[in-house]
Short mmCIF file of C-alpha atoms in Angstrom, two decimals:
data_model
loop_
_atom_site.label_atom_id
_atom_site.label_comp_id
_atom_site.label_asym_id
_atom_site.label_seq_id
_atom_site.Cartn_x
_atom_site.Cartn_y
_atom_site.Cartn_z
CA UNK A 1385 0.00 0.00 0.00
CA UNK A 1386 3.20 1.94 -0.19
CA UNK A 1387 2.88 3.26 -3.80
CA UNK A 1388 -1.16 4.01 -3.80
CA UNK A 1389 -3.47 6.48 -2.47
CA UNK A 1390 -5.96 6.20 0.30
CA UNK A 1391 -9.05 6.46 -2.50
CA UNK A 1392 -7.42 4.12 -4.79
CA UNK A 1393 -5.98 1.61 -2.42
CA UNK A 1394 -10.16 1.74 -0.57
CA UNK A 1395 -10.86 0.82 -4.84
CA UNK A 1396 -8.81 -1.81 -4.64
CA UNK A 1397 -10.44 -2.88 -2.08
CA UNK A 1398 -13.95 -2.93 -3.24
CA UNK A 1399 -12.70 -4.54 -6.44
CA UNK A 1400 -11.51 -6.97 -5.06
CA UNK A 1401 -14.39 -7.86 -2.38
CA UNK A 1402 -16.40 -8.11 -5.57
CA UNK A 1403 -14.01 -11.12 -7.32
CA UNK A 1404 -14.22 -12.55 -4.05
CA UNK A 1405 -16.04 -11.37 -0.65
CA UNK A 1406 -14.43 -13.80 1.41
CA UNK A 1407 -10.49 -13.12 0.24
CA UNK A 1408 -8.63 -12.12 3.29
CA UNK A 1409 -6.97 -8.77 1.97
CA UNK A 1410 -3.34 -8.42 3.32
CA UNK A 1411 -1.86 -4.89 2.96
CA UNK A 1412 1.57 -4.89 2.54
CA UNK A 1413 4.63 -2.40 1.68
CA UNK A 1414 7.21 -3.05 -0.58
CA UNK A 1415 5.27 -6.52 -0.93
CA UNK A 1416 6.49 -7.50 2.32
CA UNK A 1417 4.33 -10.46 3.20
CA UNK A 1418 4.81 -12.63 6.06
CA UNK A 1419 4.70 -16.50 4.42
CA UNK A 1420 2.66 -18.05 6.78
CA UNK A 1421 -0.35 -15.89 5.49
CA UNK A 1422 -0.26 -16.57 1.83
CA UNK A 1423 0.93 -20.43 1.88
CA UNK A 1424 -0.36 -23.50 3.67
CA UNK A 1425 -3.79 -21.42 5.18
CA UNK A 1426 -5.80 -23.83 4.59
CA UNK A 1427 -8.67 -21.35 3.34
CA UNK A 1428 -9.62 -22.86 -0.44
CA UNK A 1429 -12.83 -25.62 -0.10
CA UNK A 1430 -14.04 -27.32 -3.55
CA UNK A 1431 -16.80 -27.78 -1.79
CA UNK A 1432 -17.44 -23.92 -1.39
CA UNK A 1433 -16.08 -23.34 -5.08
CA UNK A 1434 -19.01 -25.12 -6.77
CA UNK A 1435 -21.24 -23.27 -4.74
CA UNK A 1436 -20.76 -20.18 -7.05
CA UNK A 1437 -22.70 -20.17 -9.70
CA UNK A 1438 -19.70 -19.10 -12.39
CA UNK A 1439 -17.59 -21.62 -11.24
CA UNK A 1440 -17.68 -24.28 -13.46
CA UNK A 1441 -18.46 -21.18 -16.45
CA UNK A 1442 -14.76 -20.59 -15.93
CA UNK A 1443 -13.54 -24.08 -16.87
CA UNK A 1444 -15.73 -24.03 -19.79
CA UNK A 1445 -14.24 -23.01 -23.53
CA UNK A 1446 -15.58 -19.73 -24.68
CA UNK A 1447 -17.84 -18.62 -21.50
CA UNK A 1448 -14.71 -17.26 -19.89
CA UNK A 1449 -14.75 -13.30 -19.98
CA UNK A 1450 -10.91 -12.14 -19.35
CA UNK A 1451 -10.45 -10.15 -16.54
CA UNK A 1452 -8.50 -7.46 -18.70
CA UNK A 1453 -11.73 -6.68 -20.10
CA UNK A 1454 -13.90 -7.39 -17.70
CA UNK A 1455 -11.82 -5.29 -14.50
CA UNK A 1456 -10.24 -2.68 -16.94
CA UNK A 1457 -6.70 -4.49 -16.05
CA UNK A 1458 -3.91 -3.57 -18.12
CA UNK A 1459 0.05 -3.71 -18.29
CA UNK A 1460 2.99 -3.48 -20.32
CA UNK A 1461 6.54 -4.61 -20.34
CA UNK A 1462 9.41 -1.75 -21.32
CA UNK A 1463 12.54 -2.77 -22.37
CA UNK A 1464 15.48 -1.66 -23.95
CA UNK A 1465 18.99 -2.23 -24.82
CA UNK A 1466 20.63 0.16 -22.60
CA UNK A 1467 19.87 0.82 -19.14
CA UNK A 1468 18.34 3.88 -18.34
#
């Protein structure tokens, strides 16, 4: 949360909540992240996934919208041959 605003890091937020309301959010700076919160939680159930209805929608050919055009995500990748 080091490199955001207040308003955009709270949009972040809310995006988020709505790919997934139950995702534990973990702020971080510098993408410091203590292991023990991202690995080995415990916190995926199959049983839970197939309760949502696009779940399966997903896995199928040609039903899947891409989140780049379904969240507005973008990126790019610079490079050149010299260093800056």
């Amino acid at each position: 949360c080091d490199l955001i605003s207040e308003d955009e890091k709270n949009q972040v937020k809310r995006l988020i909540q709505t790919m997934n309301p139950t995702a534990q959010l973990i702020e971080s700076v510098h993408s410091a992240v203590p292991i023990d919160r991202v690995l080995g939680t415990g916190l995926f159930s199959m049983t839970d996934a197939e309760t949502h209805d696009g779940w399966l929608k997903e896995a199928r050919i040609g039903e899947h919208t891409p989140e780049t055009l379904e969240y507005g995500i973008s990126s790019f990748t610079y490079r050149a041959r010299k260093p800056f």
